[in-house]
Amino acid sequence: MPTSTYLLATEKGELTRIDPYAREVTGSTGNAVVHDPDFDWGDDFHLAPWNELVIYELHVGTFNDQEDDNAAAQFDSIAARLGHLKKLGVNAIQIMPVGEFAGDRSWGYNPAHIFSVELSYGGPRAFKRFVKRAHSQGVAVILDVVYNHLGPGDLDLWQFDGWSENGLGGIYFYNDGRSHTPWGETRPNYGVGEVRQFISDNVFMWLREYHVDGLRYDCTQFIRSVDGTAENDLPEGWSLLQWLNEQVTRQFPGRITIAEDLQNNSWLTKTVGAGGAGFGSQWDANFVHPIRRAVITPDDQDRSLAAIRDALCYRYNDDAFDRVIYSESHDEVANGKARVPQEINPADPKGWYAQKRSTLAAALVFTAPGIPMLFQGQEFLEGEWFRDTVPLDWDQRDEFRGIVRLYRDLIHLRLNRAGFTRGLCGQFTQVHHLNEQAKVIAFHRWDQGGAGDDVVVVANFLAEPQEDYVVGFPAEGTWKLRFNSDWQGYSEVFSDHPSGDAGAETGECDGLPCHAAISLGPYSVLIFSR
């Protein structure tokens, strides 16, 4: 395997450096590999429309069990689980960062070489094989990228030619207070043309050479500002985001860029022409935090249905799908937080309360407007918290196969697979019933309206069943019960409450022209359509 190293003759003496554009390295502190970029793609894959996306976030190193417990999982091993994801109904995988990082175990947010694929995961050709295999299964690949800082460890770009100020990063980094990030003093200088081109070239490498279908940008608030606040803007960081997204939109129409900003900033997903950053969508803190609170709160009377309503209806701009909604992500299940079932009942994270309320949250993820996302293992009640050294317990997929089926049924309804829930892919939502005392909320979802389109979702956030409960419906006639989260087929601990179809009669209720009496199981969601 031929390798190469740069030898720089500088005023500071001779310095050896890895090629910053190296497509492959022998390690984060090794040499560049003379890499053959040829690869037989042979596919013509296209990302699903954004209103039909279902994203599954995963971490390569822990996604699949390995025979050697000390080794990180690799692309080839996670490819073996694509059948599970396809059956689940997922049509897009979002992979945590794969740029070469220090060591063999990491979340990936400490990139040492952003053009090289982590060797412990299998390297660049293995990643290409994985993307090709995912596409053959009808599954898109969205890649997490890190441009808010680099390193901070094993970073050859640091003081690349020996020069620096204030002991900081040198020619490619800020050398003043703008260098500071929560992860170290390694923010690239977004005002330097070579740095902007370097980041742009990296974006287009993933899109062109690896055929990824989208990019999720980590912590964009630390690209557009010094400290994540509006008081300390980095105008050159904002203009960089605009430039990158404008190029992607023009050269790769249909690919998606997603911002993780979490500052409730609608300008992230406005078009560049309107002065926005031009992202296609953004992770939505206005959804995840209220929904997690609603299901984690121990006392039913402390749950705020008004907060749930606001989470369901929030939108950043005119498109309901410019937000990604979820109850679990890598950030929400670590750093002092845990998986939702674990948070609900730390003493019994597999028991009735944990199962019932975590699936309440899941049902809202798949019925609310937005792009729904799962985090690895959520569909089989993975507990504790996320660590890059602990692989998923795939035995739980069999133990909780009913919960897996619940997620699969929700995804199939979300994607209108049977042709009678198109409204769940639609732009429109009306929360027409909200009862803080009884802890029942109902909302109407639709695209164009009418049979096969209109969907009514009713959720009971009380630990008790509710009989003959009257809610409004958009039209009279029989509304078929398409989903009952209390069905015992999903879990033997569920009560199989006898909910059924709703016969809506003319008579105004909840601001809608018709009404029906329904029966709700404890901590349950019912989905009706015509």
Coordinates of C-alpha atoms in Angstrom, one line a residue:
M1 CA 0.0 0.0 0.0
P2 CA 1.9 3.1 -1.2
T3 CA 1.8 6.1 1.2
S4 CA 2.9 9.7 1.1
T5 CA 3.7 12.5 3.4
Y6 CA 4.2 16.2 2.8
L7 CA 7.5 17.7 3.8
L8 CA 7.2 21.5 4.3
A9 CA 10.3 23.7 4.4
T10 CA 9.3 26.7 6.6
E11 CA 10.9 29.4 8.7
K12 CA 10.2 27.1 11.6
G13 CA 12.1 24.3 10.0
E14 CA 11.1 21.2 8.1
L15 CA 7.6 19.9 9.0
T16 CA 6.0 16.6 8.0
R17 CA 2.2 16.7 7.4
I18 CA -0.5 14.4 6.0
D19 CA -2.1 15.7 2.9
P20 CA -5.3 17.5 4.2
Y21 CA -7.2 16.2 1.2
A22 CA -6.1 12.6 1.7
R23 CA -8.9 10.2 0.9
E24 CA -7.4 7.5 3.0
V25 CA -4.8 7.5 5.8
T26 CA -3.0 4.8 7.7
G27 CA -4.3 6.3 10.9
S28 CA -5.1 9.7 12.4
T29 CA -1.3 10.2 13.1
G30 CA 0.0 8.1 10.2
N31 CA 0.6 8.8 6.5
A32 CA -1.6 9.5 3.6
V33 CA -2.5 6.5 1.4
V34 CA -2.3 6.8 -2.4
H35 CA -6.0 6.0 -2.8
D36 CA -7.7 4.6 -5.9
P37 CA -11.0 6.5 -6.2
D38 CA -12.5 4.2 -8.9
F39 CA -15.7 2.4 -7.8
D40 CA -18.4 0.6 -9.7
W41 CA -21.6 2.4 -8.5
G42 CA -24.1 1.1 -11.0
D43 CA -27.1 2.7 -9.3
D44 CA -29.5 5.4 -10.1
F45 CA -30.9 6.0 -6.6
H46 CA -33.0 9.1 -5.7
L47 CA -34.0 10.3 -2.2
A48 CA -37.7 10.1 -1.4
P49 CA -39.6 13.4 -1.3
W50 CA -38.9 15.1 2.0
N51 CA -42.5 14.7 3.2
E52 CA -42.1 10.9 2.8
L53 CA -38.8 10.5 4.6
V54 CA -38.3 8.4 7.7
I55 CA -34.8 8.7 9.1
Y56 CA -33.0 6.2 11.3
E57 CA -29.9 7.7 13.1
L58 CA -27.1 5.2 13.8
H59 CA -23.6 5.1 15.1
V60 CA -21.4 2.7 13.0
G61 CA -19.2 1.6 15.9
T62 CA -22.0 0.3 18.1
F63 CA -24.8 -0.6 15.7
N64 CA -24.1 -4.3 15.2
D65 CA -22.5 -6.9 17.5
Q66 CA -19.0 -8.0 16.8
E67 CA -17.3 -11.3 17.6
D68 CA -14.4 -9.3 19.0
D69 CA -15.9 -7.2 21.9
N70 CA -13.0 -4.8 21.7
A71 CA -13.5 -3.9 18.1
A72 CA -15.8 -1.3 16.7
A73 CA -18.5 -2.5 14.3
Q74 CA -17.8 -1.8 10.6
F75 CA -19.7 -0.9 7.5
D76 CA -19.9 -4.4 6.3
S77 CA -21.4 -5.6 9.6
I78 CA -24.1 -2.9 9.8
A79 CA -25.0 -3.6 6.2
A80 CA -26.2 -7.0 7.4
R81 CA -28.9 -5.2 9.4
L82 CA -30.3 -3.3 6.4
G83 CA -33.0 -5.9 6.0
H84 CA -34.3 -5.1 9.5
L85 CA -34.4 -1.4 8.6
K86 CA -36.1 -2.0 5.3
K87 CA -38.8 -4.2 6.9
L88 CA -39.2 -1.6 9.6
G89 CA -40.1 0.9 6.8
V90 CA -37.1 3.2 7.2
N91 CA -36.1 4.8 3.9
A92 CA -33.1 7.0 5.1
I93 CA -30.2 6.3 7.4
Q94 CA -28.4 9.1 9.1
I95 CA -24.9 8.1 10.1
M96 CA -23.0 9.8 12.8
P97 CA -19.6 11.2 11.5
V98 CA -17.2 8.8 9.8
G99 CA -14.2 11.1 9.1
E100 CA -11.0 9.7 10.5
F101 CA -10.8 10.5 14.2
A102 CA -8.3 9.9 17.0
G103 CA -8.4 6.3 18.4
D104 CA -10.8 3.5 17.3
R105 CA -13.8 4.4 19.5
S106 CA -15.6 7.7 19.2
W107 CA -18.9 9.4 18.6
G108 CA -17.2 10.9 15.5
Y109 CA -17.4 14.5 16.5
N110 CA -13.6 14.9 16.8
P111 CA -12.5 14.7 13.2
A112 CA -8.8 14.6 12.5
H113 CA -9.0 14.2 8.7
I114 CA -12.4 15.1 7.2
F115 CA -11.6 13.7 3.8
S116 CA -10.6 10.3 5.0
V117 CA -13.1 7.6 6.2
E118 CA -12.4 6.1 9.7
L119 CA -10.2 3.0 9.3
S120 CA -11.7 1.2 12.3
Y121 CA -15.1 1.3 10.4
G122 CA -13.5 -0.3 7.3
G123 CA -12.2 2.8 5.4
P124 CA -13.4 4.5 2.2
R125 CA -14.1 1.5 0.0
A126 CA -16.2 -0.2 2.7
F127 CA -18.2 3.0 3.1
K128 CA -18.8 3.1 -0.7
R129 CA -19.9 -0.6 -0.6
F130 CA -22.3 0.2 2.2
V131 CA -23.9 3.2 0.5
K132 CA -24.3 1.1 -2.7
R133 CA -25.9 -1.7 -0.7
A134 CA -28.2 0.6 1.1
H135 CA -29.4 2.1 -2.2
S136 CA -30.1 -1.3 -3.5
Q137 CA -32.4 -1.8 -0.6
G138 CA -34.2 1.5 -1.2
V139 CA -32.5 3.2 1.7
A140 CA -30.9 6.6 1.4
V141 CA -27.7 7.6 3.4
I142 CA -27.5 10.9 5.1
L143 CA -24.1 11.7 6.6
D144 CA -23.3 13.8 9.7
V145 CA -20.5 16.3 9.1
V146 CA -18.6 18.5 11.5
Y147 CA -17.4 21.9 10.5
N148 CA -17.9 23.9 13.7
H149 CA -14.5 22.7 14.9
L150 CA -11.8 20.2 14.0
G151 CA -10.0 17.7 16.1
P152 CA -9.0 18.8 18.7
G153 CA -6.7 15.7 18.8
D154 CA -4.4 14.3 16.1
L155 CA -4.9 17.4 14.0
D156 CA -2.3 17.9 11.3
L157 CA -3.9 21.1 10.2
W158 CA -2.9 22.6 13.6
Q159 CA -0.2 25.2 13.0
F160 CA 0.2 23.6 9.6
D161 CA 3.2 25.7 8.4
G162 CA 4.5 26.3 12.0
W163 CA 3.1 29.8 12.3
S164 CA 0.5 30.8 14.8
E165 CA -0.6 33.6 17.1
N166 CA -1.4 33.3 20.8
G167 CA -0.4 29.7 20.7
L168 CA -3.5 28.8 18.6
G169 CA -4.1 27.0 15.4
G170 CA -2.3 29.0 12.8
I171 CA -3.1 29.9 9.2
Y172 CA -6.4 27.8 8.9
F173 CA -7.9 28.7 12.3
Y174 CA -9.0 31.7 14.2
N175 CA -6.1 32.9 16.4
D176 CA -8.1 35.0 18.8
G177 CA -11.2 34.6 20.9
R178 CA -13.2 33.4 17.9
S179 CA -11.2 30.1 18.1
H180 CA -13.1 29.0 21.2
T181 CA -15.7 26.2 20.9
P182 CA -17.2 23.8 23.5
W183 CA -14.9 21.2 22.0
G184 CA -11.6 23.1 22.0
E185 CA -9.8 26.1 20.4
T186 CA -10.1 24.7 16.9
R187 CA -12.7 26.6 15.0
P188 CA -11.6 27.0 11.3
N189 CA -11.3 30.6 10.1
Y190 CA -14.4 30.8 7.9
G191 CA -13.2 34.1 6.5
V192 CA -10.1 32.6 4.8
G193 CA -10.8 31.6 1.2
E194 CA -8.7 28.4 1.4
V195 CA -10.7 27.2 4.4
R196 CA -14.0 27.9 2.8
Q197 CA -12.9 26.0 -0.3
F198 CA -11.6 23.2 1.9
I199 CA -15.0 22.8 3.6
S200 CA -16.8 23.1 0.3
D201 CA -14.6 20.5 -1.3
N202 CA -15.4 18.2 1.6
V203 CA -19.2 18.7 1.1
F204 CA -19.0 17.8 -2.5
M205 CA -16.7 14.9 -2.0
W206 CA -19.4 13.2 0.1
L207 CA -22.0 14.0 -2.5
R208 CA -20.0 13.1 -5.6
E209 CA -17.6 10.4 -4.6
Y210 CA -19.7 8.6 -2.0
H211 CA -23.1 9.2 -3.5
V212 CA -24.6 10.2 -0.1
D213 CA -28.1 11.6 -0.3
G214 CA -27.8 14.4 2.2
L215 CA -25.7 15.9 4.9
R216 CA -26.6 16.8 8.5
Y217 CA -24.4 19.7 9.8
D218 CA -23.4 19.4 13.5
C219 CA -24.1 22.3 15.8
T220 CA -24.5 25.1 13.2
Q221 CA -24.9 27.7 15.9
F222 CA -21.2 27.4 16.5
I223 CA -20.5 28.1 12.8
R224 CA -22.8 31.1 12.5
S225 CA -21.8 32.5 15.9
V226 CA -18.9 32.5 18.4
D227 CA -20.8 31.1 21.4
G228 CA -24.2 30.1 20.0
T229 CA -25.8 33.4 20.8
A230 CA -27.1 36.2 18.6
E231 CA -24.9 38.7 20.4
N232 CA -21.7 37.2 19.0
D233 CA -22.4 36.5 15.3
L234 CA -19.8 35.2 12.9
P235 CA -21.0 36.7 9.6
E236 CA -18.4 34.8 7.6
G237 CA -19.8 31.5 9.1
W238 CA -23.3 32.4 8.1
S239 CA -22.2 33.3 4.5
L240 CA -20.3 30.0 4.3
L241 CA -23.5 28.1 5.2
Q242 CA -25.4 30.1 2.6
W243 CA -22.7 29.4 -0.1
L244 CA -22.6 25.7 0.7
N245 CA -26.3 25.2 0.6
E246 CA -26.8 27.3 -2.5
Q247 CA -24.2 25.1 -4.3
V248 CA -25.8 21.9 -3.1
T249 CA -29.3 23.1 -4.2
R250 CA -28.0 24.0 -7.6
Q251 CA -25.7 21.1 -8.3
F252 CA -27.6 18.3 -6.5
P253 CA -31.3 19.0 -6.6
G254 CA -33.2 16.6 -4.4
R255 CA -30.4 16.0 -1.9
I256 CA -31.1 17.3 1.6
T257 CA -29.1 19.4 4.0
I258 CA -30.1 19.4 7.7
A259 CA -29.0 21.8 10.4
E260 CA -28.6 20.9 14.0
D261 CA -29.0 24.3 15.5
L262 CA -31.6 23.8 18.2
Q263 CA -32.0 27.6 18.7
N264 CA -35.5 27.8 17.2
N265 CA -34.1 30.0 14.3
S266 CA -36.4 30.0 11.3
W267 CA -33.7 31.7 9.2
L268 CA -31.8 28.4 9.0
T269 CA -34.4 26.9 6.6
K270 CA -35.4 30.0 4.7
T271 CA -34.0 30.2 1.2
V272 CA -30.7 31.9 0.5
G273 CA -32.5 34.3 -1.8
A274 CA -34.7 35.3 1.2
G275 CA -31.7 35.9 3.4
G276 CA -31.8 32.5 5.0
A277 CA -29.1 29.8 5.3
G278 CA -30.8 27.6 2.8
F279 CA -31.0 24.3 4.8
G280 CA -33.7 21.9 3.7
S281 CA -34.7 21.0 7.3
Q282 CA -33.5 21.4 10.8
W283 CA -33.7 19.4 14.1
D284 CA -36.5 20.7 16.1
A285 CA -35.9 21.5 19.8
N286 CA -39.5 22.8 19.9
F287 CA -40.7 19.2 19.4
V288 CA -38.3 16.9 21.3
H289 CA -38.2 18.7 24.6
P290 CA -41.9 19.1 25.2
I291 CA -42.7 15.6 24.0
R292 CA -40.0 14.0 26.2
R293 CA -41.2 16.0 29.2
A294 CA -44.8 14.9 28.5
V295 CA -44.0 11.2 28.7
I296 CA -41.2 11.3 31.4
T297 CA -43.2 13.4 33.9
P298 CA -44.3 10.9 36.6
D299 CA -47.6 12.5 37.7
D300 CA -50.3 12.6 35.0
Q301 CA -51.7 15.9 36.2
D302 CA -48.4 17.5 35.7
R303 CA -48.4 16.8 31.9
S304 CA -49.0 19.9 29.8
L305 CA -51.2 19.1 26.8
A306 CA -50.9 22.8 25.7
A307 CA -47.1 22.1 25.4
I308 CA -47.9 19.0 23.4
R309 CA -50.2 21.0 21.1
D310 CA -47.6 23.6 20.5
A311 CA -45.0 20.9 19.7
L312 CA -47.3 19.3 17.2
C313 CA -48.2 22.5 15.4
Y314 CA -44.9 24.3 15.4
R315 CA -43.3 25.2 12.1
Y316 CA -40.4 27.3 11.2
N317 CA -41.6 28.6 7.8
D318 CA -44.3 27.7 5.3
D319 CA -43.2 24.1 5.0
A320 CA -44.2 21.6 7.8
F321 CA -41.2 19.4 6.7
D322 CA -38.5 21.9 7.3
R323 CA -38.1 20.3 10.7
V324 CA -36.9 16.9 11.8
I325 CA -38.9 15.6 14.8
Y326 CA -37.8 12.9 17.2
S327 CA -38.0 11.7 20.9
E328 CA -34.5 10.2 20.8
S329 CA -31.2 11.2 19.2
H330 CA -27.6 10.7 20.1
D331 CA -27.6 14.0 22.1
E332 CA -30.9 13.3 23.8
V333 CA -29.9 9.9 25.2
A334 CA -26.5 10.8 26.6
N335 CA -24.6 13.7 28.2
G336 CA -26.6 13.3 31.5
K337 CA -29.8 12.1 29.8
A338 CA -30.9 8.5 28.9
R339 CA -33.2 6.6 26.7
V340 CA -36.9 7.5 27.0
P341 CA -37.9 4.2 28.7
Q342 CA -35.0 4.6 31.1
E343 CA -36.0 8.2 31.9
I344 CA -39.7 7.1 32.4
N345 CA -38.8 4.4 34.9
P346 CA -35.2 3.9 35.8
A347 CA -36.1 1.0 38.1
D348 CA -38.0 -0.9 35.4
P349 CA -37.2 0.5 31.9
K350 CA -38.9 -2.5 30.2
G351 CA -42.1 -2.5 32.3
W352 CA -45.6 -1.2 31.6
Y353 CA -45.0 2.5 32.3
A354 CA -41.9 2.6 30.2
Q355 CA -43.5 0.7 27.3
K356 CA -46.7 2.6 27.3
R357 CA -45.4 6.1 27.6
S358 CA -42.4 5.7 25.3
T359 CA -44.7 4.4 22.6
L360 CA -47.0 7.4 23.2
A361 CA -44.0 9.6 22.2
A362 CA -43.3 7.4 19.2
A363 CA -46.9 7.7 18.0
L364 CA -46.7 11.5 18.1
V365 CA -43.4 11.4 16.2
F366 CA -45.0 9.6 13.3
T367 CA -48.3 11.4 13.3
A368 CA -47.1 15.0 13.7
P369 CA -46.0 17.2 10.7
G370 CA -42.3 17.0 10.1
I371 CA -39.6 14.5 9.1
P372 CA -39.7 11.7 11.7
M373 CA -36.5 10.2 13.0
L374 CA -35.6 7.3 15.3
F375 CA -32.3 6.6 17.1
Q376 CA -30.8 3.1 16.9
G377 CA -32.5 0.5 19.0
Q378 CA -35.4 2.8 19.9
E379 CA -37.7 0.3 18.2
F380 CA -36.9 -2.5 20.6
L381 CA -36.7 -0.4 23.8
E382 CA -32.9 -0.1 24.1
G383 CA -32.3 1.2 27.6
E384 CA -29.6 3.0 29.6
W385 CA -27.8 5.7 27.7
F386 CA -25.7 5.9 24.5
R387 CA -22.0 5.1 24.8
D388 CA -19.6 4.5 21.9
T389 CA -18.3 1.4 23.6
V390 CA -21.6 -0.4 24.2
P391 CA -23.1 -2.2 21.2
L392 CA -26.9 -2.5 20.7
D393 CA -28.5 -5.5 22.3
W394 CA -30.0 -7.1 19.3
D395 CA -31.5 -9.9 21.4
Q396 CA -34.1 -7.3 22.5
R397 CA -35.4 -7.2 19.0
D398 CA -36.8 -10.7 19.5
E399 CA -37.8 -10.1 23.1
F400 CA -39.8 -7.0 22.1
R401 CA -40.8 -8.0 18.6
G402 CA -44.3 -6.6 19.3
I403 CA -42.8 -3.2 20.0
V404 CA -40.8 -3.5 16.8
R405 CA -44.1 -4.2 15.0
L406 CA -45.7 -1.2 16.6
Y407 CA -43.0 1.0 15.1
R408 CA -43.4 -0.7 11.8
D409 CA -47.1 -0.2 11.8
L410 CA -46.7 3.5 12.6
I411 CA -44.1 4.0 9.8
H412 CA -46.4 2.2 7.3
L413 CA -49.3 4.5 8.3
R414 CA -47.0 7.5 8.2
L415 CA -45.9 6.7 4.6
N416 CA -49.5 5.8 3.5
R417 CA -48.5 2.3 2.4
A418 CA -52.1 1.1 2.4
G419 CA -53.5 4.2 0.7
F420 CA -55.8 5.5 3.4
T421 CA -53.6 7.8 5.6
R422 CA -52.2 10.3 3.0
G423 CA -52.9 13.1 5.4
L424 CA -49.9 12.0 7.5
C425 CA -47.7 13.1 4.6
G426 CA -49.6 16.4 4.3
Q427 CA -48.9 19.9 5.3
F428 CA -51.9 20.6 7.5
T429 CA -52.6 20.0 11.2
Q430 CA -55.4 21.2 13.5
V431 CA -55.4 20.4 17.2
H432 CA -59.2 20.5 17.6
H433 CA -59.5 18.9 21.1
L434 CA -57.5 19.5 24.2
N435 CA -58.7 18.5 27.6
E436 CA -56.1 19.2 30.3
Q437 CA -58.2 17.6 33.0
A438 CA -58.9 14.3 31.2
K439 CA -55.4 14.5 29.5
V440 CA -56.8 13.8 26.1
I441 CA -55.7 15.5 22.9
A442 CA -57.0 15.0 19.4
F443 CA -55.8 16.4 16.1
H444 CA -56.7 16.3 12.4
R445 CA -54.0 15.8 9.7
W446 CA -54.6 16.2 6.0
D447 CA -53.1 16.9 2.7
Q448 CA -56.0 17.6 0.3
G449 CA -58.7 16.3 2.5
G450 CA -61.4 13.6 1.9
A451 CA -61.5 9.9 2.0
G452 CA -58.1 8.2 2.1
D453 CA -56.6 11.5 3.2
D454 CA -58.2 12.8 6.4
V455 CA -56.6 11.3 9.5
V456 CA -57.7 11.9 13.1
V457 CA -55.3 11.1 16.0
V458 CA -56.5 10.8 19.6
A459 CA -54.0 10.4 22.5
N460 CA -54.8 9.6 26.1
F461 CA -52.1 10.8 28.5
L462 CA -53.8 9.4 31.5
A463 CA -53.0 6.0 33.2
E464 CA -56.7 5.1 33.2
P465 CA -59.0 4.1 30.3
Q466 CA -61.7 6.5 29.1
E467 CA -65.0 5.2 27.9
D468 CA -67.6 7.0 25.7
Y469 CA -65.3 9.9 25.2
V470 CA -66.6 12.4 22.6
V471 CA -64.4 14.2 20.1
G472 CA -65.0 16.0 16.9
F473 CA -64.5 14.5 13.4
P474 CA -64.3 16.3 10.1
A475 CA -67.0 14.3 8.4
E476 CA -69.8 11.9 9.2
G477 CA -69.7 8.2 8.6
T478 CA -67.5 5.3 9.7
W479 CA -63.9 6.2 10.6
K480 CA -61.9 3.0 10.6
L481 CA -59.5 2.4 13.5
R482 CA -56.1 1.9 11.8
F483 CA -53.9 1.8 14.9
N484 CA -54.4 1.2 18.6
S485 CA -51.2 1.4 20.6
D486 CA -52.8 -0.6 23.4
W487 CA -53.2 -3.8 21.3
Q488 CA -51.8 -6.8 23.1
G489 CA -50.1 -7.9 19.9
Y490 CA -47.6 -5.1 20.6
S491 CA -46.9 -6.2 24.1
E492 CA -48.3 -8.9 26.5
V493 CA -48.4 -6.2 29.2
F494 CA -50.8 -4.0 27.3
S495 CA -54.4 -4.3 28.2
D496 CA -55.9 -4.7 24.7
H497 CA -58.5 -2.1 25.4
P498 CA -61.6 -2.7 23.2
S499 CA -61.3 0.4 21.1
G500 CA -63.1 0.2 17.7
D501 CA -64.2 2.1 14.6
A502 CA -65.8 5.5 15.2
G503 CA -69.3 6.2 13.8
A504 CA -69.3 10.0 13.4
E505 CA -72.6 11.7 13.4
T506 CA -73.6 15.2 12.3
G507 CA -73.4 17.7 15.1
E508 CA -70.8 20.3 15.8
C509 CA -68.0 19.4 18.3
D510 CA -64.6 20.8 18.8
G511 CA -65.2 23.2 16.0
L512 CA -65.7 20.3 13.5
P513 CA -69.1 19.4 11.9
C514 CA -69.4 15.9 13.4
H515 CA -68.7 14.0 16.5
A516 CA -68.2 10.4 17.8
A517 CA -67.9 8.6 21.1
I518 CA -64.7 6.5 21.3
S519 CA -63.1 4.3 23.9
L520 CA -59.5 4.9 24.9
G521 CA -57.0 2.6 26.6
P522 CA -54.6 4.0 29.2
Y523 CA -51.6 5.9 27.8
S524 CA -52.8 5.0 24.3
V525 CA -53.0 6.5 20.8
L526 CA -55.7 5.8 18.3
I527 CA -55.4 6.6 14.6
F528 CA -58.6 6.9 12.5
S529 CA -59.1 7.5 8.8
R530 CA -61.8 7.1 6.2

